[in-house]
Backbone as CSV, one residue per row, in Angstrom:
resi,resn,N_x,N_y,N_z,CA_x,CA_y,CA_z,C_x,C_y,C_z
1,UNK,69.590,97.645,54.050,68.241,97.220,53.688,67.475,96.864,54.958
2,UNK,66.276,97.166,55.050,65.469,97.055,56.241,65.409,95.691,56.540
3,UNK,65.231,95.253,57.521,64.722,94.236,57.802,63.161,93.463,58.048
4,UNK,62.692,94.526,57.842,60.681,94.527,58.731,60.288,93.882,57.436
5,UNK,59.246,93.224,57.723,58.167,92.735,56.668,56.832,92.815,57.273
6,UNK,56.570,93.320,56.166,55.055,94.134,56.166,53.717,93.224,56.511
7,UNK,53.015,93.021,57.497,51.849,92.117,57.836,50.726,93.038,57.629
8,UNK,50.085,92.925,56.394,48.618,93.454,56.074,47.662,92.716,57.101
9,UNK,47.410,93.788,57.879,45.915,93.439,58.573,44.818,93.219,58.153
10,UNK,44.355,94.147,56.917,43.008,93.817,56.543,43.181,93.596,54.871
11,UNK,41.970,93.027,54.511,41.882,92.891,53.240,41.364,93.815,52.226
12,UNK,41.706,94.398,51.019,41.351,95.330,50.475,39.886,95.603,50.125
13,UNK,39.163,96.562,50.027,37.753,96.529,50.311,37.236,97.034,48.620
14,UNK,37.536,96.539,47.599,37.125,97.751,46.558,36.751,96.439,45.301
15,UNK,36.047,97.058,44.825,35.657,96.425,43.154,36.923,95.730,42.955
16,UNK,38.032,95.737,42.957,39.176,95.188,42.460,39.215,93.491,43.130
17,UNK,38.284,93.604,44.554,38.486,91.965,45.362,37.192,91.150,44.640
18,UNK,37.235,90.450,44.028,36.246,89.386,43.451,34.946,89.293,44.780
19,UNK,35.381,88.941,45.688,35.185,88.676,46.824,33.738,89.322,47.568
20,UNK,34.332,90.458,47.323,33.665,92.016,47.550,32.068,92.031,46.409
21,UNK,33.139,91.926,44.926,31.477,92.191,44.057,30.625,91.098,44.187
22,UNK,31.059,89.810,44.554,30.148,88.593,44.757,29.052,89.005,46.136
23,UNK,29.660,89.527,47.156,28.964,90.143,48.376,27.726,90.989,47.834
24,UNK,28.404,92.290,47.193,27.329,93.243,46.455,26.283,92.666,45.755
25,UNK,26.509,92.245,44.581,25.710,91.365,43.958,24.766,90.005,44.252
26,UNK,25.297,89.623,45.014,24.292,88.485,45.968,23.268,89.268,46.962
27,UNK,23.710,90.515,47.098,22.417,91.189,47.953,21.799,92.550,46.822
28,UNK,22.067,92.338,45.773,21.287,92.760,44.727,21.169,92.243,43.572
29,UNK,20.511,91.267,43.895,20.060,90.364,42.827,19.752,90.847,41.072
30,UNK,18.262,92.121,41.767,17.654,92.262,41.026,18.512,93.460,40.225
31,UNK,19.415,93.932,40.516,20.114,95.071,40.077,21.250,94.766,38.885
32,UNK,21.258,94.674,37.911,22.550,94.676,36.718,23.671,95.560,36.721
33,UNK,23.121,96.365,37.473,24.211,97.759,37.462,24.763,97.813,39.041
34,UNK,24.343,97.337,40.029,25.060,96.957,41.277,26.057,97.560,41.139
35,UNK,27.528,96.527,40.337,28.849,97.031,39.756,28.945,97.613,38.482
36,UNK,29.251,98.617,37.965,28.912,99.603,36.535,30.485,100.097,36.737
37,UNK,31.375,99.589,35.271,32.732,100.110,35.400,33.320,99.881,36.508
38,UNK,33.165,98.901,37.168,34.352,98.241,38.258,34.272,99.223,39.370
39,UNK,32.506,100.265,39.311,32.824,101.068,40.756,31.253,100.133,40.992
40,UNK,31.070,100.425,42.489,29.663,100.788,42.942,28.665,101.815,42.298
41,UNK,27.570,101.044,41.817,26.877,101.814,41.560,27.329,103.072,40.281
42,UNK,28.738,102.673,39.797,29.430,103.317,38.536,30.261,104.753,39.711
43,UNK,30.233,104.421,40.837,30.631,105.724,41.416,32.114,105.898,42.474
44,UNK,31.813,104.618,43.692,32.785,104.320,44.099,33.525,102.692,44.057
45,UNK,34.979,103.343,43.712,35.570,101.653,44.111,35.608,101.169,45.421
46,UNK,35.470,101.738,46.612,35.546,101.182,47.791,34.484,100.618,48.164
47,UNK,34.371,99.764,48.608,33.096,98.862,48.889,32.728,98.933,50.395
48,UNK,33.609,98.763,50.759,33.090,99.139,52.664,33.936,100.843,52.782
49,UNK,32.697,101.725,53.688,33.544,103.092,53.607,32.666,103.909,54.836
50,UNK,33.261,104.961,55.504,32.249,105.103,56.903,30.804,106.283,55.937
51,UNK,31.590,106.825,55.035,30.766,108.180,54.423,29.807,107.613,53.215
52,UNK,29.487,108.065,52.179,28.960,107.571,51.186,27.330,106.872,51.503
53,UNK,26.082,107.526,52.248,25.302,107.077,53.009,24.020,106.888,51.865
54,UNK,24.255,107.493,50.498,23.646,106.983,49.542,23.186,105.999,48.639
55,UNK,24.642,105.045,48.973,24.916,104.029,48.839,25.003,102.860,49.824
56,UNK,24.037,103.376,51.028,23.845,102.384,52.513,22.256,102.366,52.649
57,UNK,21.825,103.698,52.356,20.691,103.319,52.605,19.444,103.907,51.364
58,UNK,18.423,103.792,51.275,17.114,104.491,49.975,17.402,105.513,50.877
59,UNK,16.858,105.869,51.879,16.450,107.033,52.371,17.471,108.258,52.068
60,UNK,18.531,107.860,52.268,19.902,108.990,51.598,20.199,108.736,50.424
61,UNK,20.100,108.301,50.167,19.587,108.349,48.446,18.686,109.456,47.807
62,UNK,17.353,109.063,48.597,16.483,109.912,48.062,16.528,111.086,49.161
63,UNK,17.037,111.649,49.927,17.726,113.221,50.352,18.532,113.868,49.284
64,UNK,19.327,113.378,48.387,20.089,114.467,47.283,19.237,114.657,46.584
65,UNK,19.879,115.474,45.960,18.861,116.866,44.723,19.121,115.387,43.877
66,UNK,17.968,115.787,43.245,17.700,114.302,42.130,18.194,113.796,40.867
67,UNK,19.292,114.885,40.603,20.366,114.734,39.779,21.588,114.144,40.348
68,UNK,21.611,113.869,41.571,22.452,113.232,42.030,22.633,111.724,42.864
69,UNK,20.991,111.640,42.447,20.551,110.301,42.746,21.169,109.268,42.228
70,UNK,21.102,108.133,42.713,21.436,106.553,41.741,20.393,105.831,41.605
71,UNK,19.715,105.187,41.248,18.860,103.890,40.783,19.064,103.036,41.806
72,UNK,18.396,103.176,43.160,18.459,102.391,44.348,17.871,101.316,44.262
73,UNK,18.568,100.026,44.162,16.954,99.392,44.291,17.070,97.859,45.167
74,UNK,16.224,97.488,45.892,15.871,97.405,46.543,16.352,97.978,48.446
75,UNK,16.192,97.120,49.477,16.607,98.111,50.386,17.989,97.783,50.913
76,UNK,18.354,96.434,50.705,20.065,96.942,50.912,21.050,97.443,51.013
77,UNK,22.120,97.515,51.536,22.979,98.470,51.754,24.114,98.167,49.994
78,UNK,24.381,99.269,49.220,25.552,98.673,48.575,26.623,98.660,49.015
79,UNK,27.054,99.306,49.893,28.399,99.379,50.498,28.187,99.333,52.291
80,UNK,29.071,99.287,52.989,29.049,98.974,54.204,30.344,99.418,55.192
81,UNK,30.268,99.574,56.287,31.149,100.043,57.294,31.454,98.601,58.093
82,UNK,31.120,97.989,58.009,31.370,96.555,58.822,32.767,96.586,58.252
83,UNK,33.499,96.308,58.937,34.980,96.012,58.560,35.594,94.738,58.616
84,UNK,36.482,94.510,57.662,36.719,92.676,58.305,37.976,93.591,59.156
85,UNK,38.140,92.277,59.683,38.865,92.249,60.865,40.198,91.443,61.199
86,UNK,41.402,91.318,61.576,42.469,90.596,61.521,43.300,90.910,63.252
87,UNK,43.558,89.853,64.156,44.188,90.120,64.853,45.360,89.704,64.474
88,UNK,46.640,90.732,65.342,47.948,90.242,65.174,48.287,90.786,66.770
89,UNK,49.298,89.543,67.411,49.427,90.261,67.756,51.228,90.742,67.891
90,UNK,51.344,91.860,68.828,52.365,92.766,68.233,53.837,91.822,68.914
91,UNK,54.735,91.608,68.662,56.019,91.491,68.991,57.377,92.391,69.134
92,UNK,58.408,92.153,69.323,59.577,93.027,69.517,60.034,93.594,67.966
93,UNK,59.507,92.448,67.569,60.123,92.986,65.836,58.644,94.393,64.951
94,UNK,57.808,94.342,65.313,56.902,95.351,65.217,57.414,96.893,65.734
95,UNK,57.778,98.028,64.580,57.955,98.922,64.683,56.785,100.416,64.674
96,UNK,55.829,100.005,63.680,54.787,101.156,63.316,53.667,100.456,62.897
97,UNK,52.679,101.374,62.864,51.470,100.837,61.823,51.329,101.798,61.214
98,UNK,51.297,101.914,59.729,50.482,102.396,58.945,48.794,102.276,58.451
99,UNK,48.508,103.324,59.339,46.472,102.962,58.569,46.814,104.289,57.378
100,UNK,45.802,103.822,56.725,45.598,104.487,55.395,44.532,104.088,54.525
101,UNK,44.454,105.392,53.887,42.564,104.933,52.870,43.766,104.150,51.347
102,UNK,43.187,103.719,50.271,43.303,102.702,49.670,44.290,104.359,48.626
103,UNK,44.084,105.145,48.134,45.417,106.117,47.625,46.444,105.941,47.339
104,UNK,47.094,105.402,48.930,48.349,105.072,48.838,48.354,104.033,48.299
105,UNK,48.162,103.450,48.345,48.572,101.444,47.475,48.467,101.682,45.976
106,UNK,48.003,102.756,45.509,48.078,103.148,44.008,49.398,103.259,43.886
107,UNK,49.890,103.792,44.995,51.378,104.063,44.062,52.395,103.334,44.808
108,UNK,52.338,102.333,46.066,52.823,101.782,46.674,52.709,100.592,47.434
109,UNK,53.536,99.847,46.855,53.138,97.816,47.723,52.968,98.128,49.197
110,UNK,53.329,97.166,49.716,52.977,97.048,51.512,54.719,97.328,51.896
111,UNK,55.490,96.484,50.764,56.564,96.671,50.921,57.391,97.625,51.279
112,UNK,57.104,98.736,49.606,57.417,99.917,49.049,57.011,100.974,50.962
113,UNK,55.934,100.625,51.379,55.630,101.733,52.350,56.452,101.956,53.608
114,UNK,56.434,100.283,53.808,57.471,100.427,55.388,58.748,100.436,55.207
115,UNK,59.599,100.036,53.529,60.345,100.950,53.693,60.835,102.045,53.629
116,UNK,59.773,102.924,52.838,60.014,104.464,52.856,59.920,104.590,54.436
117,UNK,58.240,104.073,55.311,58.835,105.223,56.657,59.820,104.829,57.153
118,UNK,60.251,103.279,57.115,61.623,103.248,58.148,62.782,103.781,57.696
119,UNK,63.174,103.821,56.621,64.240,104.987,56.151,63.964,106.297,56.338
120,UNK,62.647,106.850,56.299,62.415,108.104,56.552,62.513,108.603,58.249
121,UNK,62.428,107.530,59.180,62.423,107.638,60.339,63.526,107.465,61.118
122,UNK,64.715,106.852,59.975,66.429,106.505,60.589,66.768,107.625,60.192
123,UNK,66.252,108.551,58.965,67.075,109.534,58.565,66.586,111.044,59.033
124,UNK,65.499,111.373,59.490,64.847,112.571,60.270,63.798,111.744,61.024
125,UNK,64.626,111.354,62.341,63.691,111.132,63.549,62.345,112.432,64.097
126,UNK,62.773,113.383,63.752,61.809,114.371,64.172,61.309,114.472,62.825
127,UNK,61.050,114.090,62.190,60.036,114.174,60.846,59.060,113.498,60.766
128,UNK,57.696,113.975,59.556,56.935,113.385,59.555,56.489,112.418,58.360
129,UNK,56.790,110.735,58.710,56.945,109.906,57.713,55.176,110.023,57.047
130,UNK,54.561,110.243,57.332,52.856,110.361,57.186,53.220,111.494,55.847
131,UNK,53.411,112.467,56.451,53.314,113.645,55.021,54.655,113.250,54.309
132,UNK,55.596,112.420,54.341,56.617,111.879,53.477,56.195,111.020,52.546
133,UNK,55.050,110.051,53.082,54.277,109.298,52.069,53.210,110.031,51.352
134,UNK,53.040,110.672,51.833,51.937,111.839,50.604,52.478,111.972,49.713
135,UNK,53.890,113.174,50.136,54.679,113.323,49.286,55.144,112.316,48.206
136,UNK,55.746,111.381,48.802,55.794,110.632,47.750,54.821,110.095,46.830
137,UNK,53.358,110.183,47.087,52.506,109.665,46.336,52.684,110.612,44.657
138,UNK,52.507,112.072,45.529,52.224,113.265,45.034,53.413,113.032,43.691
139,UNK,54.800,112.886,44.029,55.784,112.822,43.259,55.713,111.275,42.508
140,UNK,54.946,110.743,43.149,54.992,109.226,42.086,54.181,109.765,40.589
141,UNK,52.984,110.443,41.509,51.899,110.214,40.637,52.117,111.839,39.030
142,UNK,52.810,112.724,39.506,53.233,113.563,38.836,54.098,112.850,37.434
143,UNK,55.197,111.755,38.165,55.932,111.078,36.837,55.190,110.349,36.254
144,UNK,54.013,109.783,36.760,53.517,108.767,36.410,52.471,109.402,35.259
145,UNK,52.072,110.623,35.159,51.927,111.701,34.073,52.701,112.548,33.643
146,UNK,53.835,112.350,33.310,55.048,113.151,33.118,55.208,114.536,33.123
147,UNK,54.706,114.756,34.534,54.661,116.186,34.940,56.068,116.249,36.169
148,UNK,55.793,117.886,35.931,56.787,117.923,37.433,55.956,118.025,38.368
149,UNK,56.494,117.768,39.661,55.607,117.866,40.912,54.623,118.879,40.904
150,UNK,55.615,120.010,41.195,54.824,121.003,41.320,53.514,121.808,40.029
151,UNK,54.126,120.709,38.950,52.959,121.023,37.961,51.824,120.522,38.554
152,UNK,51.480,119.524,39.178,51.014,118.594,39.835,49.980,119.181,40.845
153,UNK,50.519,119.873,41.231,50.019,120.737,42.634,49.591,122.312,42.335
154,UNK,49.441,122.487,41.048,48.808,123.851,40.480,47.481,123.566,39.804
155,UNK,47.387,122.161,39.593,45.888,121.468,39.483,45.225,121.266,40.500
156,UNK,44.102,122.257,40.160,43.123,122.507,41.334,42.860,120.900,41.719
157,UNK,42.533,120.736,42.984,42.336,119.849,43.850,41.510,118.914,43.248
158,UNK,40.040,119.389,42.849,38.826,118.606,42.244,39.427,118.103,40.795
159,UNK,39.868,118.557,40.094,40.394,118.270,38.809,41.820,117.166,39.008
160,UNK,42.265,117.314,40.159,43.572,116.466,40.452,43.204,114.901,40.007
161,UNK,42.019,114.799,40.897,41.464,113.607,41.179,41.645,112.490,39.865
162,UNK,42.006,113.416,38.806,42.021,112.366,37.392,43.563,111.571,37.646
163,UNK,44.058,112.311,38.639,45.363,111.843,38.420,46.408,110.872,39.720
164,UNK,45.175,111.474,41.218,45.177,110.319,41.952,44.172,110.477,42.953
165,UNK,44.135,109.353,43.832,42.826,109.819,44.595,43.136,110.549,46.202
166,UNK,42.230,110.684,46.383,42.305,110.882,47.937,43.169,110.385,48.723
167,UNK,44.072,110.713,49.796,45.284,110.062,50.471,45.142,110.552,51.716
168,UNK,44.724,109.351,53.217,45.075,110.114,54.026,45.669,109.200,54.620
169,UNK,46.689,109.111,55.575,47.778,108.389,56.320,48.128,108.463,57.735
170,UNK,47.960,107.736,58.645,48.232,107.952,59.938,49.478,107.034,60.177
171,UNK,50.613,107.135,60.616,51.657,106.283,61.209,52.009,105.921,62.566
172,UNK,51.545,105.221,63.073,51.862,105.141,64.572,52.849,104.356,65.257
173,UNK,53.914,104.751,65.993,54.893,104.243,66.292,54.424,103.622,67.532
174,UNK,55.115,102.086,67.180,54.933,101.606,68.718,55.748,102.291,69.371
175,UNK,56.523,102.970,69.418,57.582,103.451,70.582,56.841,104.814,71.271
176,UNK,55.923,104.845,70.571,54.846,105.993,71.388,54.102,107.355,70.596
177,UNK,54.592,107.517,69.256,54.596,108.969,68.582,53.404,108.744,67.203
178,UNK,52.831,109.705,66.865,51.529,109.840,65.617,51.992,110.628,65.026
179,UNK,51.428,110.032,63.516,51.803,111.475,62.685,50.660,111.093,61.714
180,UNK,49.717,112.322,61.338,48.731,112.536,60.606,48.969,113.212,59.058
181,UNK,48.730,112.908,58.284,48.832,113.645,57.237,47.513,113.165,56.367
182,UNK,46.951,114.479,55.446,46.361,114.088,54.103,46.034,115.182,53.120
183,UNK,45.668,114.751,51.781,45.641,115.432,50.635,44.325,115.321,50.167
């Protein structure tokens, strides 16, 4: 059994943190629909995100074709790129970091992650623990609709999305090595 325990750097950014919709909603007062179904704006759960510029500013808002508009209202941002922030700093017992968009934590604690890569990294050092955690998402999320994997992966991409979200994963070894993966 591993020994590492997992130190979350940042705090989760999505409709799910109380925290978060009190932020939104205090800078849209006048708006009822701010939060609609536990997303932004009824659209996204992530609340801070670098893309999504429709939801930062009117002006990109009103650039999409107008069926794809939202009910902007006033000039606030609903979502934001400001990131909170957490220093740590690193020690002898620090092996990797995992960054990752919020995907993975659907199907995996903080726990569940570092010990898949550190088992994945005692058992194929030349492998890549980044596309091992995809994988595993991919295979969580297949049982988790009682499909087989590869049923899983014959659903076109856009249509997948009912079944998990977006996943991308970077692992970086303090001992010097990257590994990129996403779906």
């Amino acid at each position: 059994m591993s020994l590492l325990v997992p130190v979350q750097l940042n705090k989760e950014h999505s409709t799910s943190v109380e925290e978060e919709v009190r932020r939104i909603k205090k800078e849209h007062p006048d708006d009822a629909l701010a939060i609609e179904n536990n997303r932004v704006k009824g659209y996204l759960k992530v609340t801070r995100a670098f893309g999504a510029a429709f939801l930062k500013q009117p002006k990109w808002n009103e650039a999409l074709l107008e069926m794809f508009r939202i009910n902007y209202v006033g000039t606030s941002p609903y979502i934001t790129c400001s990131p909170s922030l957490h220093h740590h700093r690193l020690s002898s017992r620090d092996k990797f970091l995992i960054l990752s968009s919020d995907g993975l934590y659907e199907y995996f604690s903080n726990e569940e992650a570092i010990f898949e890569v550190d088992s994945f990294i005692s058992a194929f050092p030349e492998g890549d623990p980044a596309q091992h955690l995809i994988q595993e998402v991919l295979l969580r999320a297949a049982k988790k609709y009682g499909m087989d994997f590869h049923e899983l992966l014959e659903i076109p991409q856009g249509d997948r999305r009912k079944y998990h979200d977006d996943v991308s994963v970077i692992v970086i070894s303090l001992e010097g090595r990257i590994w990129r993966s996403s779906m």
